[in-house]
Coordinates of C-alpha atoms in Angstrom, one line a residue:
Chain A
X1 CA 10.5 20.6 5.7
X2 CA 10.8 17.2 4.2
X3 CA 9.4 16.7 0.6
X4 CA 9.7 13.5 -1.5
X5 CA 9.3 13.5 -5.2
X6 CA 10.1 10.2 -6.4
X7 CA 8.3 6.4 -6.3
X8 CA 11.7 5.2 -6.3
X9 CA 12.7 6.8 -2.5
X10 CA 13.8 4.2 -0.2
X11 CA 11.5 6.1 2.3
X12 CA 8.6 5.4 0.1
X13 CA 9.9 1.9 -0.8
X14 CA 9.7 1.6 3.2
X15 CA 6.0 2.7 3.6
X16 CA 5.2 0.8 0.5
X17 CA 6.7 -2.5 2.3
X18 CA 3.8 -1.6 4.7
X19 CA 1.2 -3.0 3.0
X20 CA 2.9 -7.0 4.1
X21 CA 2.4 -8.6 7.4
X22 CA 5.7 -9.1 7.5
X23 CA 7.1 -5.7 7.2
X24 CA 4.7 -4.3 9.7
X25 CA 5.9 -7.2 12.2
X26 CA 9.5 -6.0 11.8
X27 CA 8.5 -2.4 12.0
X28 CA 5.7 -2.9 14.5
X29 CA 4.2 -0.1 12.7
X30 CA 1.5 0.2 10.0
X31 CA 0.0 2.4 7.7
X32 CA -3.6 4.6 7.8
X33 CA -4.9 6.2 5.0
X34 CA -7.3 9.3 4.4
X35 CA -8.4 12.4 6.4
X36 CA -11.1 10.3 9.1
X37 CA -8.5 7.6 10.1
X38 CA -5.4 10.2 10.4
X39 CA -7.5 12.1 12.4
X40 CA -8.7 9.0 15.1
X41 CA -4.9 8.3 14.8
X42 CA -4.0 12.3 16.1
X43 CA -6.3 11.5 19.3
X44 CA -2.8 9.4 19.8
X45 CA -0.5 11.7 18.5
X46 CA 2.6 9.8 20.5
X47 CA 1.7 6.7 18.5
X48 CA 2.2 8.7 15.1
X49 CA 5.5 8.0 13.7
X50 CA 5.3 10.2 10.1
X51 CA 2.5 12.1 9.2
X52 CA 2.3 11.9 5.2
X53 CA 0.7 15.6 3.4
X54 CA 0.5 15.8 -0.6
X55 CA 1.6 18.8 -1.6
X56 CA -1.4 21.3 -2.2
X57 CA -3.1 19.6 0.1
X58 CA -4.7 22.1 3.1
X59 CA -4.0 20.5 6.4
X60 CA -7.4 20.8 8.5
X61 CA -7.2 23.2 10.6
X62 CA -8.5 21.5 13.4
X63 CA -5.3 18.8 13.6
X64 CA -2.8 19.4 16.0
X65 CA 0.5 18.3 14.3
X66 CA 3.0 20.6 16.7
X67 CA 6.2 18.1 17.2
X68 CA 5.1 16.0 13.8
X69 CA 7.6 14.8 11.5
X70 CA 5.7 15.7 8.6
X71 CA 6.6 14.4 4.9
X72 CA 5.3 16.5 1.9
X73 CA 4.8 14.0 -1.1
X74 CA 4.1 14.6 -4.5
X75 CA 0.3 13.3 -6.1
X76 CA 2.4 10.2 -7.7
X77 CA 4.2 9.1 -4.1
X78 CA 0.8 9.2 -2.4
X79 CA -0.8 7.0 -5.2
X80 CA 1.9 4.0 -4.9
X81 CA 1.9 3.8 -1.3
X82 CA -2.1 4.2 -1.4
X83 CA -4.1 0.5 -1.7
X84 CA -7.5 2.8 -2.5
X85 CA -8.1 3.6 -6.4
X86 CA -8.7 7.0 -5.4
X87 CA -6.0 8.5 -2.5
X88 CA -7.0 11.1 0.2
X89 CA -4.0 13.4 0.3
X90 CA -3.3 12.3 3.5
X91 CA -1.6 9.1 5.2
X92 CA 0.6 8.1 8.6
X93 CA 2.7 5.7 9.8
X94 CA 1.4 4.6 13.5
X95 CA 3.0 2.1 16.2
X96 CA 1.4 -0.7 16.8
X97 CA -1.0 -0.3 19.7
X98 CA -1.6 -3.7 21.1
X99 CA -1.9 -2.9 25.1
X100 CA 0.5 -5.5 27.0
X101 CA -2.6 -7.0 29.3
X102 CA -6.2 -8.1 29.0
X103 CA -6.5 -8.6 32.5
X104 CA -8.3 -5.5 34.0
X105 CA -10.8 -5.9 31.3
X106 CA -14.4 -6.6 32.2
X107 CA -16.1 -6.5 28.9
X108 CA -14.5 -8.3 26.0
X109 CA -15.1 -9.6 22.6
X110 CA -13.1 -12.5 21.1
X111 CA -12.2 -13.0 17.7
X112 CA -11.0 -16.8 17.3
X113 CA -9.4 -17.4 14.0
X114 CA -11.7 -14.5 12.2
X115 CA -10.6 -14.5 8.2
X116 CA -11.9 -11.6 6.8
X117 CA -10.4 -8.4 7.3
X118 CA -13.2 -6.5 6.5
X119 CA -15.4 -8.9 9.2
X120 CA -12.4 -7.8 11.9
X121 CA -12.8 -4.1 10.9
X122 CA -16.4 -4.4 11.6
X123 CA -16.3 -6.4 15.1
X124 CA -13.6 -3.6 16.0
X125 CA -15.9 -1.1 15.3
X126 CA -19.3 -3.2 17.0
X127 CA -16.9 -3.5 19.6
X128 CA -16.0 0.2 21.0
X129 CA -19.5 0.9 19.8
X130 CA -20.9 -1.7 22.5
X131 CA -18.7 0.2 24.6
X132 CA -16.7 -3.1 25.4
X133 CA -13.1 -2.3 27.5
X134 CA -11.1 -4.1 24.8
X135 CA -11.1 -7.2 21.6
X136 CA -9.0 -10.3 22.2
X137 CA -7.3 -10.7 19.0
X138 CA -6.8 -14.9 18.6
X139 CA -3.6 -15.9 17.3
X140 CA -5.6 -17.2 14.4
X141 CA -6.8 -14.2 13.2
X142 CA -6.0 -12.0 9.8
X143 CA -3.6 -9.3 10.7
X144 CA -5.7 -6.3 13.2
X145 CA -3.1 -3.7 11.1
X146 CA -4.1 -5.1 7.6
X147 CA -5.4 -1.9 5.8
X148 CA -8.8 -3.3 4.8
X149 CA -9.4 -4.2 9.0
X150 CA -7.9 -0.5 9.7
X151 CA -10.5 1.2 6.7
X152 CA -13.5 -1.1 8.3
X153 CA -12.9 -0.3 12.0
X154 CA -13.4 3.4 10.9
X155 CA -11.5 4.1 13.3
X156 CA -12.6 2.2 16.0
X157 CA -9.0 0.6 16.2
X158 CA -7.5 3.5 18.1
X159 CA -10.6 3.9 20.5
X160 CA -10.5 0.5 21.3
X161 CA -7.9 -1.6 23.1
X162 CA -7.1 -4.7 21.4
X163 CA -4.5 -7.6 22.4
X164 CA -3.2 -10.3 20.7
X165 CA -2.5 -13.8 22.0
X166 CA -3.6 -17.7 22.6
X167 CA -7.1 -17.4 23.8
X168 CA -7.0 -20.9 25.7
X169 CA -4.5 -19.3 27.5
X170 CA -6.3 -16.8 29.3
X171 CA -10.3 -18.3 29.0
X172 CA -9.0 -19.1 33.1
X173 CA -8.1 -15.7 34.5
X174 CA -11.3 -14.7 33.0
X175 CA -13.0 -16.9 34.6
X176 CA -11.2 -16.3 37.9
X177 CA -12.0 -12.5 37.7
X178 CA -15.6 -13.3 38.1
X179 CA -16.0 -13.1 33.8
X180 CA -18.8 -15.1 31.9
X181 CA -17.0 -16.8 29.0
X182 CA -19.6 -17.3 26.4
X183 CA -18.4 -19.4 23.4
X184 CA -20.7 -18.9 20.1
X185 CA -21.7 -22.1 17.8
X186 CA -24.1 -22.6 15.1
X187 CA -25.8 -25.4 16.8
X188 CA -26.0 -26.3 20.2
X189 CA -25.9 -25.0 23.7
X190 CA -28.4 -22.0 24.4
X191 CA -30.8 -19.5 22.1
X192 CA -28.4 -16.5 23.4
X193 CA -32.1 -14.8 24.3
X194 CA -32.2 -17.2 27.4
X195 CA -29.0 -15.3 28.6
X196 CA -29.4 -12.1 31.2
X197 CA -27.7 -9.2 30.5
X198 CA -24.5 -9.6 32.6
X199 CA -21.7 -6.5 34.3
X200 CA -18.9 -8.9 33.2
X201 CA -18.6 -11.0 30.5
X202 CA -16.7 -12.1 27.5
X203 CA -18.2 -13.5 24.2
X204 CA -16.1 -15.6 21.3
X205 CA -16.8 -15.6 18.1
X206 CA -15.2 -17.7 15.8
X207 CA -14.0 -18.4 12.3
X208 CA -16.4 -17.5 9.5
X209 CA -16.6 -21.1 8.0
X210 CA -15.2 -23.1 10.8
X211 CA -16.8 -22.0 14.0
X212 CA -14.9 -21.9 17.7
X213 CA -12.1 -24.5 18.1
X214 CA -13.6 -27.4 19.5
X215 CA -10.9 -27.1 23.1
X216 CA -12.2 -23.2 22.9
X217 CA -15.9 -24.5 23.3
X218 CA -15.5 -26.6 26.2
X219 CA -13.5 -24.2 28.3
X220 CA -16.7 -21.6 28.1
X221 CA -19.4 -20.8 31.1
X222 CA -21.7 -21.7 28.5
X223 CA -21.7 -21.8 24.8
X224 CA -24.8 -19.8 22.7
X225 CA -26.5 -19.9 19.5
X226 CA -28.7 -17.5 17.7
X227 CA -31.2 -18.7 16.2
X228 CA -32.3 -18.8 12.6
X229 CA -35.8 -18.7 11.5
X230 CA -35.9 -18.7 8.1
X231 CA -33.4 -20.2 5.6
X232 CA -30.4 -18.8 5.4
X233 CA -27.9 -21.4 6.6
X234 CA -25.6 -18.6 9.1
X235 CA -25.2 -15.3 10.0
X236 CA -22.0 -13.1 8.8
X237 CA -19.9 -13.5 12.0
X238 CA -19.9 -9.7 12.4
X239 CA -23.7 -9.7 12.6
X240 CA -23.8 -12.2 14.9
X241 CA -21.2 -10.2 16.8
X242 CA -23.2 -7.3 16.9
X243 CA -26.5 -9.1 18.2
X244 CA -24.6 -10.6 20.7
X245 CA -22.7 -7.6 22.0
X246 CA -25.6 -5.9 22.5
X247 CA -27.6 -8.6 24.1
X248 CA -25.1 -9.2 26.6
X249 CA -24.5 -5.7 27.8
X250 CA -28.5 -5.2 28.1
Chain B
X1 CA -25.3 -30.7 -26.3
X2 CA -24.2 -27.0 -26.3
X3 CA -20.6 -26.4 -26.2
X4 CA -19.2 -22.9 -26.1
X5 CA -15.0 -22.3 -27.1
X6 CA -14.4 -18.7 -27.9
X7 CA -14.5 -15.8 -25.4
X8 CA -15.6 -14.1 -28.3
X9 CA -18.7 -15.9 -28.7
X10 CA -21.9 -13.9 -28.7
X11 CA -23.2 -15.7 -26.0
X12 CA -19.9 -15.2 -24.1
X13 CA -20.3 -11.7 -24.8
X14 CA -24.5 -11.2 -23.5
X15 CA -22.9 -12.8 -20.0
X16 CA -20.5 -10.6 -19.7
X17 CA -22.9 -7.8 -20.1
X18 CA -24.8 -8.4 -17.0
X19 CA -22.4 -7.2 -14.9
X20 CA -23.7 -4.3 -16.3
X21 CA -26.8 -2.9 -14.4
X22 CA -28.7 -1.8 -17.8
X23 CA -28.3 -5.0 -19.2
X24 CA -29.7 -6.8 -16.2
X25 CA -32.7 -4.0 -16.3
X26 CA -32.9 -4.6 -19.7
X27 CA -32.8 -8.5 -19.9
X28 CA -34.3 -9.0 -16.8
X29 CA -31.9 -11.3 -15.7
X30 CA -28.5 -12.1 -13.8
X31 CA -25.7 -14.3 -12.9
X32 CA -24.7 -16.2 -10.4
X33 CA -21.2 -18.0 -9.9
X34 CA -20.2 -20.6 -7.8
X35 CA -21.4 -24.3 -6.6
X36 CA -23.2 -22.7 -3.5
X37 CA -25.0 -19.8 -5.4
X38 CA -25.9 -22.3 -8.1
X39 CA -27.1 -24.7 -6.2
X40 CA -29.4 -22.1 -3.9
X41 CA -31.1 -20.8 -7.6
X42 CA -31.8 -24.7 -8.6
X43 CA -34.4 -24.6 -5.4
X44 CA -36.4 -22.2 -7.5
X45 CA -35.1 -24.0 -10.6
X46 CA -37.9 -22.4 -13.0
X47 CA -36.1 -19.2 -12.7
X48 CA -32.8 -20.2 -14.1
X49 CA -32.8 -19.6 -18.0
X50 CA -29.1 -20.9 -18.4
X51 CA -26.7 -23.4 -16.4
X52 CA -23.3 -22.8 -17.5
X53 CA -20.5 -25.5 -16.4
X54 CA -16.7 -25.6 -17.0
X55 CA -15.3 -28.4 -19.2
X56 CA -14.3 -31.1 -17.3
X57 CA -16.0 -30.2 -14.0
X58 CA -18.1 -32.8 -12.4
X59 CA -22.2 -31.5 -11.9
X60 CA -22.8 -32.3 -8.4
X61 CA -24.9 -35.7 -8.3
X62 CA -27.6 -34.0 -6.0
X63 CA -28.3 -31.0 -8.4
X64 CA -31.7 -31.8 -10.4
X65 CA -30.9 -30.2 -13.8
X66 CA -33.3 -31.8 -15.6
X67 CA -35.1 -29.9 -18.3
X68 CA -32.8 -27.0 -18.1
X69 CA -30.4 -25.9 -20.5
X70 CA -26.8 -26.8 -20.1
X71 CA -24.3 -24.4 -21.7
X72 CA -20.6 -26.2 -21.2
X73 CA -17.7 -23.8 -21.7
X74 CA -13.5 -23.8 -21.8
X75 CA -12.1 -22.6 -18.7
X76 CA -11.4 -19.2 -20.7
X77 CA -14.9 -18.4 -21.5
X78 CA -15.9 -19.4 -17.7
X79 CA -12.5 -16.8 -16.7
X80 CA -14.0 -14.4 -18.9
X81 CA -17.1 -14.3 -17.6
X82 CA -16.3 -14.3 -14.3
X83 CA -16.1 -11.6 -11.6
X84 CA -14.0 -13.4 -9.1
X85 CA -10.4 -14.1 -9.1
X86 CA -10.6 -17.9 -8.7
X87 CA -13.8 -19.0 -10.6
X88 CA -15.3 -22.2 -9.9
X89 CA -16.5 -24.2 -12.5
X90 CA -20.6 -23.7 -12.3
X91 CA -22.5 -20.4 -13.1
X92 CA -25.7 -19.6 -13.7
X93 CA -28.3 -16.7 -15.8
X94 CA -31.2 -16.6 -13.2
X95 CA -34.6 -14.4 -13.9
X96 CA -35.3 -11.7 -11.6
X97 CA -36.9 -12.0 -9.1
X98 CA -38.9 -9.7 -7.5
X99 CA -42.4 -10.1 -6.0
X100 CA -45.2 -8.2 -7.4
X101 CA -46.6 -6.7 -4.5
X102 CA -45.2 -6.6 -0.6
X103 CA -48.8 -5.9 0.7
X104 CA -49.3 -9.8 2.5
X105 CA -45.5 -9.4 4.1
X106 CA -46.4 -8.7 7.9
X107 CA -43.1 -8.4 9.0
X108 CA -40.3 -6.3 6.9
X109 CA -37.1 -4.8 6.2
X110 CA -37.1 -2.0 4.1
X111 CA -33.8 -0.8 2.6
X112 CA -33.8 3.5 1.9
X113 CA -30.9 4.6 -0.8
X114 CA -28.2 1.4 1.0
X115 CA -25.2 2.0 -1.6
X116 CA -22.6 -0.2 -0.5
X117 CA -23.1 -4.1 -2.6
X118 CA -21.9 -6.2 0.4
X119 CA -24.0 -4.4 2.9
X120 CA -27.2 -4.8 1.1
X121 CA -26.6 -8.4 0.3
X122 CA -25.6 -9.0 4.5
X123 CA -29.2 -7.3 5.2
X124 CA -31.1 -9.8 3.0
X125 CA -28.8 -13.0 4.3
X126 CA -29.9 -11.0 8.5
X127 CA -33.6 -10.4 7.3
X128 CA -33.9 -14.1 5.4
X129 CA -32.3 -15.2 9.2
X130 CA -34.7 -13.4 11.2
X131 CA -37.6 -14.7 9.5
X132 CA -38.9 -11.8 7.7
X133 CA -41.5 -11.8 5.3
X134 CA -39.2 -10.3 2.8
X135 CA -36.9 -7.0 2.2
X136 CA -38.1 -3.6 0.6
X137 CA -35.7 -2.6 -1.6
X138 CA -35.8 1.6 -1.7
X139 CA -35.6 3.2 -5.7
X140 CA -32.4 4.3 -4.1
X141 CA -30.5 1.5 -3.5
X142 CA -27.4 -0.3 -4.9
X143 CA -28.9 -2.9 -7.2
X144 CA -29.8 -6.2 -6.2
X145 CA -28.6 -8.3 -8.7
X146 CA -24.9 -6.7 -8.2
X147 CA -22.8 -9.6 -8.2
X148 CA -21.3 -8.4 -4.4
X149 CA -25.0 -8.2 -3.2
X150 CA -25.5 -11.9 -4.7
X151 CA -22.6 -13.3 -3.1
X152 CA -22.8 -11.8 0.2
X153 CA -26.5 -12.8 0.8
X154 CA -25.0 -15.9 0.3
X155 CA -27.9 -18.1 -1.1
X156 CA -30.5 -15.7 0.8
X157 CA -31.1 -13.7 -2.2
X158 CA -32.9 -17.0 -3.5
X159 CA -35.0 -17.7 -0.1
X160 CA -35.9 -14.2 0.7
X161 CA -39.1 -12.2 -0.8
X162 CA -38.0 -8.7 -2.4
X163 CA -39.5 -6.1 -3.9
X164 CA -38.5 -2.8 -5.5
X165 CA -40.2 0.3 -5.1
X166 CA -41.0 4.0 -3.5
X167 CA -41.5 3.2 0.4
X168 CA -43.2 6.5 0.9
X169 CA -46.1 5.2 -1.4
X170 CA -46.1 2.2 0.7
X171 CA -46.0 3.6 4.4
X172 CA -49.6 4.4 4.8
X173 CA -50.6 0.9 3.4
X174 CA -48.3 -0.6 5.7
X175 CA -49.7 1.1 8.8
X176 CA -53.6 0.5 7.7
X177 CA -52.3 -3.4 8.1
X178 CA -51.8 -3.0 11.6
X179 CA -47.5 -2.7 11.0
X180 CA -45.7 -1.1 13.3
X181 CA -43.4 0.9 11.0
X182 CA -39.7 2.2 12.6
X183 CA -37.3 4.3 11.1
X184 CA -33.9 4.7 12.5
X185 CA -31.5 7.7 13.5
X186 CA -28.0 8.1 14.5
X187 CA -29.8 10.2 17.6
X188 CA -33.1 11.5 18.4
X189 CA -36.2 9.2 19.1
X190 CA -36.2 6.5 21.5
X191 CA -33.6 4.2 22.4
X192 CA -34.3 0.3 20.7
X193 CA -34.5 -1.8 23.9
X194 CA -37.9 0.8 24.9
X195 CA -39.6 -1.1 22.1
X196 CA -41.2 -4.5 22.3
X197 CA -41.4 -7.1 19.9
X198 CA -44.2 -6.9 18.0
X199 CA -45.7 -9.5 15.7
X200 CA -46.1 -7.3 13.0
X201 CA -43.1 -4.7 11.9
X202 CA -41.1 -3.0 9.5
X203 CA -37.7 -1.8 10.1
X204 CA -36.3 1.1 7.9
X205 CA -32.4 1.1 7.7
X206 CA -31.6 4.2 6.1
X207 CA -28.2 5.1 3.8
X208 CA -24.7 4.6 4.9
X209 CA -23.4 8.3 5.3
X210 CA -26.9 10.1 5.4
X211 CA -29.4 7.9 7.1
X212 CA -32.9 7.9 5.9
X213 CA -35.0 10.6 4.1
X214 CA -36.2 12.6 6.3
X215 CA -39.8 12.7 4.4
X216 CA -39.4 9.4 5.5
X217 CA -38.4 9.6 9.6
X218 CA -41.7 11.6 9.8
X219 CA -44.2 9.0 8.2
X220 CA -43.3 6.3 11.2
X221 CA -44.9 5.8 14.0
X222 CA -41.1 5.6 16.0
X223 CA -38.0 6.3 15.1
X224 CA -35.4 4.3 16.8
X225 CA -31.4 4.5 17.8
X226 CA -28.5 2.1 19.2
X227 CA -27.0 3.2 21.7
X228 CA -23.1 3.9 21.6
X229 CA -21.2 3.2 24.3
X230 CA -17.6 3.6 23.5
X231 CA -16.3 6.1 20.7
X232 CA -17.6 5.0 17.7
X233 CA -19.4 7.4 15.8
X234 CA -21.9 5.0 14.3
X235 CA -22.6 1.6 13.9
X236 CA -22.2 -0.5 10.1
X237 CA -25.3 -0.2 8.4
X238 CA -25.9 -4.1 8.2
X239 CA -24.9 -4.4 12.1
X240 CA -27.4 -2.2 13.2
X241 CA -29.9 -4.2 11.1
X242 CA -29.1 -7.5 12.6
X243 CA -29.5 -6.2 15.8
X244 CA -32.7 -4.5 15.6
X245 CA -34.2 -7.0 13.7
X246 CA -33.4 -9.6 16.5
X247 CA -34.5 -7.4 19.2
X248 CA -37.6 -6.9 17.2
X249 CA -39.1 -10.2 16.5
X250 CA -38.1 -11.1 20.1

């Protein structure tokens, strides 16, 4: 059994390192926090690289952990590698999990250049709710293993496939599979209710303030709009993700 | 011209008191920060009992700030004051502003026990975009005038009729208009796309973890669920309202 007392553990300084883009580049790992996500990571169990206990802290009974490296930590370890005020007593340290492909996908969402990690989160989770096959992660976009994205997706990030990658890139073999590409602007195009429910199809939303990229927008099968009828200037792009989705799959 | 140095000012000091909920109750008032926030409360420029501006920051030339009182402040008193990490240089003490009655609104949102800030305030910025006649706000909600419910309505908060109240005083009154009143449920009842849109509704979103009241789910005449697809357990509370609400008004 592995047990760490002290902050100042190179082990902990390594999951603390967690919390940077950078280091879970390197690493091509990152960190989940609290009972609900470690659990939705276990569905993956391969993916789980240390499994983080508190001491005193009852493991469920329900979590199959056989062939875990498990790390017992003391209350003060689990609060400086925690970014919540007030820590679960349990954490992991999970592979990245972007799948190598987006091409047998016939459902898709888009995220072009989204900021927000708490807006990703929620797209993630709109996502695998709308039972879509996979999200498009845009080079542009806040980091998918960010911890406030991971916390939002409530788990959604290790039901759903996700990729990452140029969009403009691939907006063709979409279209050659027979795929709808629907870009998404504020103005313009079509009210999204003139749209039919389709079998294939894959939406874009864009950047909260900015919109699609303007070369994204004239590569789509059509490009829609939903309309606003009384005064508020936008819709949160998660929102509008959500409407969408669920237009689309009818 | 009133000019305000110290942080320790009085005034300084009954600002930084509404962030408190009692003081807003008991002052009947609140603040707003930022250019875009301000400039959304100067539309109903009656209402604002204090403009605040930072030394040396230029009042946009389309703001009409006649007649109102114009407090200027250091950067440190406008830091102090502030809630965000990077305040910009325009704030503002706005009255409440709840309606009196919601009995002329034909088409609704009503809000049951919604805790989380920045999911209430993305339900009045959906409703204000779907055209609603204005948003119920449930005794059991987060407060309104939270400065993360302010800033994620994003201006909406100013354009959109609320009122506070008990619903389940109001159901019956609602229904004797001819409104169409739907409550919502993880499961059970009838899927959303089996309804039509309807020129006269209300749509009950219920709390994040425990849905509505169930004194509640048995005054409406439907209750209604999305669909999940994929894994997710549940859909965001504000994502479910955008989509409804959409589906609703037709």
């Amino acid at each position: 059994m592995k047990r760490i007392e002290s902050v100042n553990n190179p082990t902990v300084k390594g999951w603390k390192k967690l919390h940077t883009k950078k280091e879970r580049d390197v690493s091509r790992s990152f960190l989940v926090e609290g009972f609900h996500l470690v659990e939705e990571a276990l569905k993956k169990k391969e993916q789980i690289l240390e499994l983080i206990i508190e001491e005193n802290t009852a493991i469920p009974r329900s979590w199959d952990i056989s062939g875990l490296e498990v790390v017992y930590v003391t209350k003060q370890v689990m609060a400086a590698i925690s970014d919540t005020e007030t820590p679960q007593g349990a954490a992991a340290v999970v592979e990245h999990l972007a799948v190598s492909s987006p091409s047998n996908w016939q459902r898709l969402l888009i995220a072009d250049a989204i900021q927000d990690p708490g807006n990703l989160g929620t797209m993630i989770r709109t996502a695998d709710a709308a039972g879509m096959d996979g999200i498009f992660i845009g080079s542009g976009c806040v980091d998918i293993y960010n911890s406030k994205t991971v916390r939002s997706s409530q788990g959604s990030i290790f039901h759903l496939a996700h990729f990452k990658g140029e969009i403009v890139e691939h907006i063709d073999n979409f279209k050659a599979n027979g795929i709808s590409v629907y870009g998404t602007a504020l103005q313009g195009g079509h009210p999204y209710q003139q749209v039919e429910p389709a079998e294939k199809f894959a939406l874009i939303i864009g950047n909260e303030g900015k919109g699609i990229q303007p070369e994204l927008l004239q590569q789509t099968d059509k490009n829609l709009y939903i309309p606003i009828y009384g005064k508020a200037e936008s819709l949160n792009a998660g929102i509008a993700a959500g409407i969408l989705l669920y237009h689309l799959r009818g």
